[in-house]
Tab-separated table of C-alpha atoms in Angstrom:
chain	number	residue	atom	x	y	z
A	1499	ASP	CA	-12.018	124.908	-182.715
A	1500	ALA	CA	-8.786	125.162	-184.244
A	1501	ARG	CA	-5.905	123.492	-182.123
A	1502	VAL	CA	-2.728	121.669	-182.309
A	1503	THR	CA	-2.789	118.045	-181.954
A	1504	GLN	CA	-0.138	115.491	-180.870
A	1505	THR	CA	0.167	111.843	-180.717
A	1506	PRO	CA	0.760	109.750	-178.654
A	1507	ARG	CA	0.030	111.722	-175.458
A	1508	HIS	CA	2.171	109.229	-173.543
A	1509	LYS	CA	4.927	106.929	-174.391
A	1510	VAL	CA	6.797	104.468	-172.211
A	1511	THR	CA	9.644	102.758	-173.980
A	1512	GLU	CA	12.789	101.077	-173.135
A	1513	MET	CA	16.331	102.389	-173.722
A	1514	GLY	CA	17.414	101.989	-177.295
A	1515	GLN	CA	14.097	101.752	-178.956
A	1516	GLU	CA	13.007	104.334	-181.668
A	1517	VAL	CA	10.451	106.976	-180.684
A	1518	THR	CA	8.234	108.896	-183.137
A	1519	MET	CA	6.120	111.851	-182.156
A	1520	ARG	CA	3.879	113.543	-184.438
A	1521	CYS	CA	2.417	117.050	-184.471
A	1522	GLN	CA	-0.521	118.389	-186.478
A	1523	PRO	CA	-0.207	122.100	-186.692
A	1524	ILE	CA	-3.280	124.428	-186.757
A	1525	LEU	CA	-4.584	124.461	-190.472
A	1526	GLY	CA	-2.929	127.351	-192.404
A	1527	HIS	CA	-0.050	127.883	-189.996
A	1528	ASN	CA	3.229	127.389	-191.836
A	1529	THR	CA	5.559	127.530	-188.965
A	1530	VAL	CA	6.247	124.756	-186.398
A	1531	PHE	CA	8.561	124.621	-183.277
A	1532	TRP	CA	9.330	121.544	-181.274
A	1533	TYR	CA	10.207	122.018	-177.699
A	1534	ARG	CA	11.335	119.797	-174.796
A	1535	GLN	CA	10.244	120.560	-171.186
A	1536	THR	CA	12.030	118.993	-168.104
A	1537	MET	CA	12.100	119.929	-164.497
A	1538	MET	CA	15.507	120.822	-164.760
A	1539	GLN	CA	16.091	122.779	-167.876
A	1540	GLY	CA	12.704	124.133	-168.345
A	1541	LEU	CA	11.611	124.577	-172.089
A	1542	GLU	CA	14.248	124.065	-174.666
A	1543	LEU	CA	13.910	124.745	-178.268
A	1544	LEU	CA	14.779	121.724	-180.285
A	1545	ALA	CA	13.898	122.624	-183.864
A	1546	TYR	CA	11.969	125.048	-186.113
A	1547	PHE	CA	10.391	124.748	-189.402
A	1548	ARG	CA	8.995	127.417	-191.817
A	1549	ASN	CA	7.004	126.155	-195.021
A	1550	ARG	CA	8.096	122.597	-194.096
A	1551	ALA	CA	11.866	123.474	-194.459
A	1552	PRO	CA	13.985	123.089	-191.391
A	1553	LEU	CA	15.573	126.405	-190.549
A	1554	ASP	CA	17.110	125.747	-187.275
A	1555	ASP	CA	17.658	122.403	-185.332
A	1556	SER	CA	20.681	123.428	-183.576
A	1557	GLY	CA	18.928	122.559	-180.162
A	1558	MET	CA	18.806	118.770	-181.150
A	1559	PRO	CA	21.282	116.045	-180.447
A	1560	LYS	CA	21.924	115.337	-183.977
A	1561	ASP	CA	23.291	111.827	-183.394
A	1562	ARG	CA	19.866	110.664	-182.327
A	1563	PHE	CA	17.200	113.140	-183.086
A	1564	SER	CA	15.709	113.906	-186.266
A	1565	ALA	CA	12.798	116.159	-187.262
A	1566	GLU	CA	10.856	116.265	-190.319
A	1567	MET	CA	7.778	117.778	-191.979
A	1568	PRO	CA	6.708	115.668	-194.712
A	1569	ASP	CA	3.654	117.732	-195.428
A	1570	ALA	CA	1.886	120.846	-194.316
A	1571	THR	CA	-0.296	119.015	-191.845
A	1572	LEU	CA	2.131	116.661	-190.155
A	1573	ALA	CA	5.502	117.577	-188.221
A	1574	THR	CA	7.639	114.329	-186.725
A	1575	LEU	CA	10.113	114.183	-184.044
A	1576	LYS	CA	12.173	110.808	-183.993
A	1577	ILE	CA	14.644	109.659	-181.426
A	1578	GLN	CA	16.712	106.585	-182.282
A	1579	PRO	CA	17.941	105.348	-180.100
A	1580	SER	CA	16.354	106.536	-177.148
A	1581	GLU	CA	18.007	107.003	-173.830
A	1582	PRO	CA	16.776	107.583	-170.236
A	1583	ARG	CA	17.903	111.259	-170.338
A	1584	ASP	CA	15.308	111.811	-173.221
A	1585	SER	CA	12.503	111.334	-170.909
A	1586	ALA	CA	10.646	114.736	-170.898
A	1587	VAL	CA	7.328	116.254	-172.261
A	1588	TYR	CA	7.799	117.171	-175.929
A	1589	PHE	CA	5.607	119.991	-177.329
A	1590	CYS	CA	5.063	121.303	-180.650
A	1591	ALA	CA	3.809	124.687	-181.405
A	1592	SER	CA	2.459	126.302	-184.508
A	1593	VAL	CA	2.372	130.006	-185.635
A	1594	PRO	CA	0.658	131.634	-188.426
A	1595	GLY	CA	2.619	133.699	-190.774
A	1596	GLN	CA	5.945	135.042	-189.256
A	1597	ALA	CA	7.763	133.173	-186.805
A	1598	TYR	CA	7.485	136.346	-184.540
A	1599	ASN	CA	3.885	135.767	-184.108
A	1600	GLU	CA	1.796	134.332	-181.256
A	1601	GLN	CA	2.657	130.639	-180.874
A	1602	PHE	CA	0.030	127.991	-180.207
A	1603	PHE	CA	1.117	124.939	-178.286
A	1604	GLY	CA	-0.139	121.294	-178.459
A	1605	PRO	CA	-0.913	119.212	-175.396
A	1606	GLY	CA	2.569	117.633	-175.387
A	1607	THR	CA	3.623	114.094	-175.708
A	1608	ARG	CA	5.134	112.853	-172.266
A	1609	LEU	CA	7.937	110.322	-172.973
A	1610	THR	CA	9.401	108.013	-170.365
A	1611	VAL	CA	12.537	105.974	-171.376
A	1612	LEU	CA	13.423	103.209	-169.102
B	678	LYS	CA	21.572	135.912	-174.727
B	679	GLN	CA	18.335	136.902	-173.437
B	680	GLU	CA	17.736	135.721	-169.586
B	681	VAL	CA	14.139	135.542	-168.341
B	682	THR	CA	13.537	135.559	-164.757
B	683	GLN	CA	10.193	135.022	-162.945
B	684	ILE	CA	10.064	135.757	-158.940
B	685	PRO	CA	8.533	134.157	-157.155
B	686	ALA	CA	8.663	130.609	-157.847
B	687	ALA	CA	5.509	129.896	-156.176
B	688	LEU	CA	2.662	131.660	-154.700
B	689	SER	CA	-0.251	131.056	-152.716
B	690	VAL	CA	-3.057	133.358	-151.938
B	691	PRO	CA	-6.884	132.984	-150.763
B	692	GLU	CA	-9.764	133.269	-153.090
B	693	GLY	CA	-10.587	136.775	-154.138
B	694	GLU	CA	-7.219	138.193	-153.745
B	695	ASN	CA	-5.606	139.902	-156.751
B	696	LEU	CA	-2.432	138.157	-158.050
B	697	VAL	CA	0.669	140.154	-158.989
B	698	LEU	CA	3.202	137.895	-161.067
B	699	ASN	CA	6.451	139.253	-162.105
B	700	CYS	CA	8.789	138.608	-165.206
B	701	SER	CA	12.237	140.132	-165.882
B	702	PHE	CA	14.336	140.013	-168.767
B	703	THR	CA	18.059	141.119	-169.548
B	704	ASP	CA	17.967	142.434	-173.087
B	705	SER	CA	15.300	145.156	-173.576
B	706	ALA	CA	15.619	144.821	-177.489
B	707	ILE	CA	12.415	142.729	-177.720
B	708	TYR	CA	9.953	142.101	-180.386
B	709	ASN	CA	7.178	140.834	-178.142
B	710	LEU	CA	6.338	138.951	-174.793
B	711	GLN	CA	3.919	136.192	-174.327
B	712	TRP	CA	2.244	135.117	-171.093
B	713	PHE	CA	1.244	131.402	-170.862
B	714	ARG	CA	-0.674	129.218	-168.662
B	715	GLN	CA	0.143	125.568	-167.868
B	716	ASP	CA	-1.873	123.360	-166.066
B	717	PRO	CA	-0.340	120.007	-164.471
B	718	GLY	CA	0.257	117.582	-167.542
B	719	LYS	CA	-1.249	119.713	-169.864
B	720	GLY	CA	0.311	122.091	-172.388
B	721	LEU	CA	0.758	125.692	-172.667
B	722	THR	CA	-2.106	128.194	-173.176
B	723	SER	CA	-1.502	131.597	-174.580
B	724	LEU	CA	-3.245	134.219	-172.167
B	725	LEU	CA	-1.641	137.511	-173.768
B	726	LEU	CA	0.664	138.896	-176.232
B	727	ILE	CA	2.277	142.187	-175.936
B	728	GLN	CA	4.134	143.726	-178.773
B	729	SER	CA	7.065	145.778	-178.038
B	730	SER	CA	5.226	148.982	-178.951
B	731	GLN	CA	2.493	148.356	-176.494
B	732	ARG	CA	2.528	149.270	-172.802
B	733	GLU	CA	-0.395	146.757	-171.745
B	734	GLN	CA	-2.840	144.272	-172.890
B	735	THR	CA	-6.201	143.352	-171.046
B	736	SER	CA	-8.178	140.224	-171.384
B	737	GLY	CA	-11.150	139.764	-168.823
B	738	ARG	CA	-9.646	139.723	-165.451
B	739	LEU	CA	-5.993	139.561	-166.869
B	740	ASN	CA	-3.871	142.508	-167.343
B	741	ALA	CA	-0.342	142.358	-168.560
B	742	SER	CA	2.032	145.355	-168.645
B	743	LEU	CA	5.346	145.838	-170.282
B	744	ASP	CA	8.150	148.387	-169.409
B	745	LYS	CA	10.993	147.576	-171.900
B	746	SER	CA	13.322	150.098	-170.560
B	747	SER	CA	13.330	148.306	-167.255
B	748	GLY	CA	13.091	144.863	-168.716
B	749	ARG	CA	9.847	144.091	-166.680
B	750	SER	CA	6.705	142.643	-167.507
B	751	THR	CA	3.881	142.258	-164.752
B	752	LEU	CA	0.707	139.993	-165.101
B	753	TYR	CA	-2.018	141.023	-162.885
B	754	ILE	CA	-5.189	138.563	-162.167
B	755	ALA	CA	-7.960	140.254	-160.485
B	756	ALA	CA	-10.362	138.545	-157.857
B	757	SER	CA	-8.545	135.153	-158.149
B	758	GLN	CA	-10.266	131.842	-158.179
B	759	PRO	CA	-9.451	128.426	-157.423
B	760	GLY	CA	-9.662	127.715	-161.137
B	761	ASP	CA	-6.733	130.267	-161.867
B	762	SER	CA	-4.458	127.730	-160.049
B	763	ALA	CA	-1.760	126.868	-162.539
B	764	THR	CA	1.924	127.755	-163.530
B	765	TYR	CA	2.273	131.093	-165.165
B	766	LEU	CA	5.236	131.077	-167.879
B	767	CYS	CA	6.605	134.498	-169.301
B	768	ALA	CA	8.268	134.149	-172.771
B	769	VAL	CA	10.343	136.688	-174.452
B	770	ARG	CA	11.070	137.070	-178.180
B	771	SER	CA	14.171	139.189	-178.797
B	772	SER	CA	14.116	141.704	-181.752
B	773	ASN	CA	16.826	139.951	-183.612
B	774	ASP	CA	15.578	136.303	-182.801
B	775	TYR	CA	12.624	134.214	-183.670
B	776	LYS	CA	13.171	132.142	-180.575
B	777	LEU	CA	11.214	132.522	-177.506
B	778	SER	CA	13.186	132.725	-174.153
B	779	PHE	CA	11.184	131.071	-171.232
B	780	GLY	CA	11.137	131.855	-167.558
B	781	ALA	CA	10.788	129.095	-165.139
B	782	GLY	CA	7.223	130.010	-164.335
B	783	THR	CA	5.561	130.884	-161.079
B	784	THR	CA	3.429	128.231	-159.766
B	785	VAL	CA	0.089	129.776	-158.374
B	786	THR	CA	-2.317	128.252	-155.888
B	787	VAL	CA	-5.615	129.946	-155.063
B	788	ARG	CA	-7.169	128.600	-151.802
B	789	ALA	CA	-10.775	128.283	-151.699
């Protein structure tokens, strides 16, 4: 049963700490999206990778957020330093082939920054 | 910029009733439209994907229609069950963009 996995599922941290979230896309999917979901803003696109290369990260606050895909089986989203306003659920989604195809979402990482 | 609206924001129906969920979008130049289900504290589960050339898609009790010219899609769920209680999200991909534009969702409660 192929699915996107994300770790950790929950993270509580204090303001100023570094947070790293991980995503394992479905094997063979070469396109990965990072989203953030909050009650106020809904789902927002943060970054988009294709074949491990970042093609669009315009949705991320550049001063504190960074996204990488060190290999085809791992995508990471890092926040340093974290702030209370970063509290949200972070999802990654993987897509087979072209970015226009159906997106498959992971279970998300619920981040709380105190 | 594509704007996606879902009305109503919440819906409560008795078990067995058919559900009708609406999604409207401002730019009719779309590549495809995807319906998702989200359970509380969980990720998004893809329900149906409709390509711009299609008028509808069906999967079991679910049927989604697409009318590009009027900028609307409707998700029908037949004979609703308590297990259908969830938030349903509509997402549109415009023809000139790889990004999905999401609606705010419709939260459905099916009463036993």
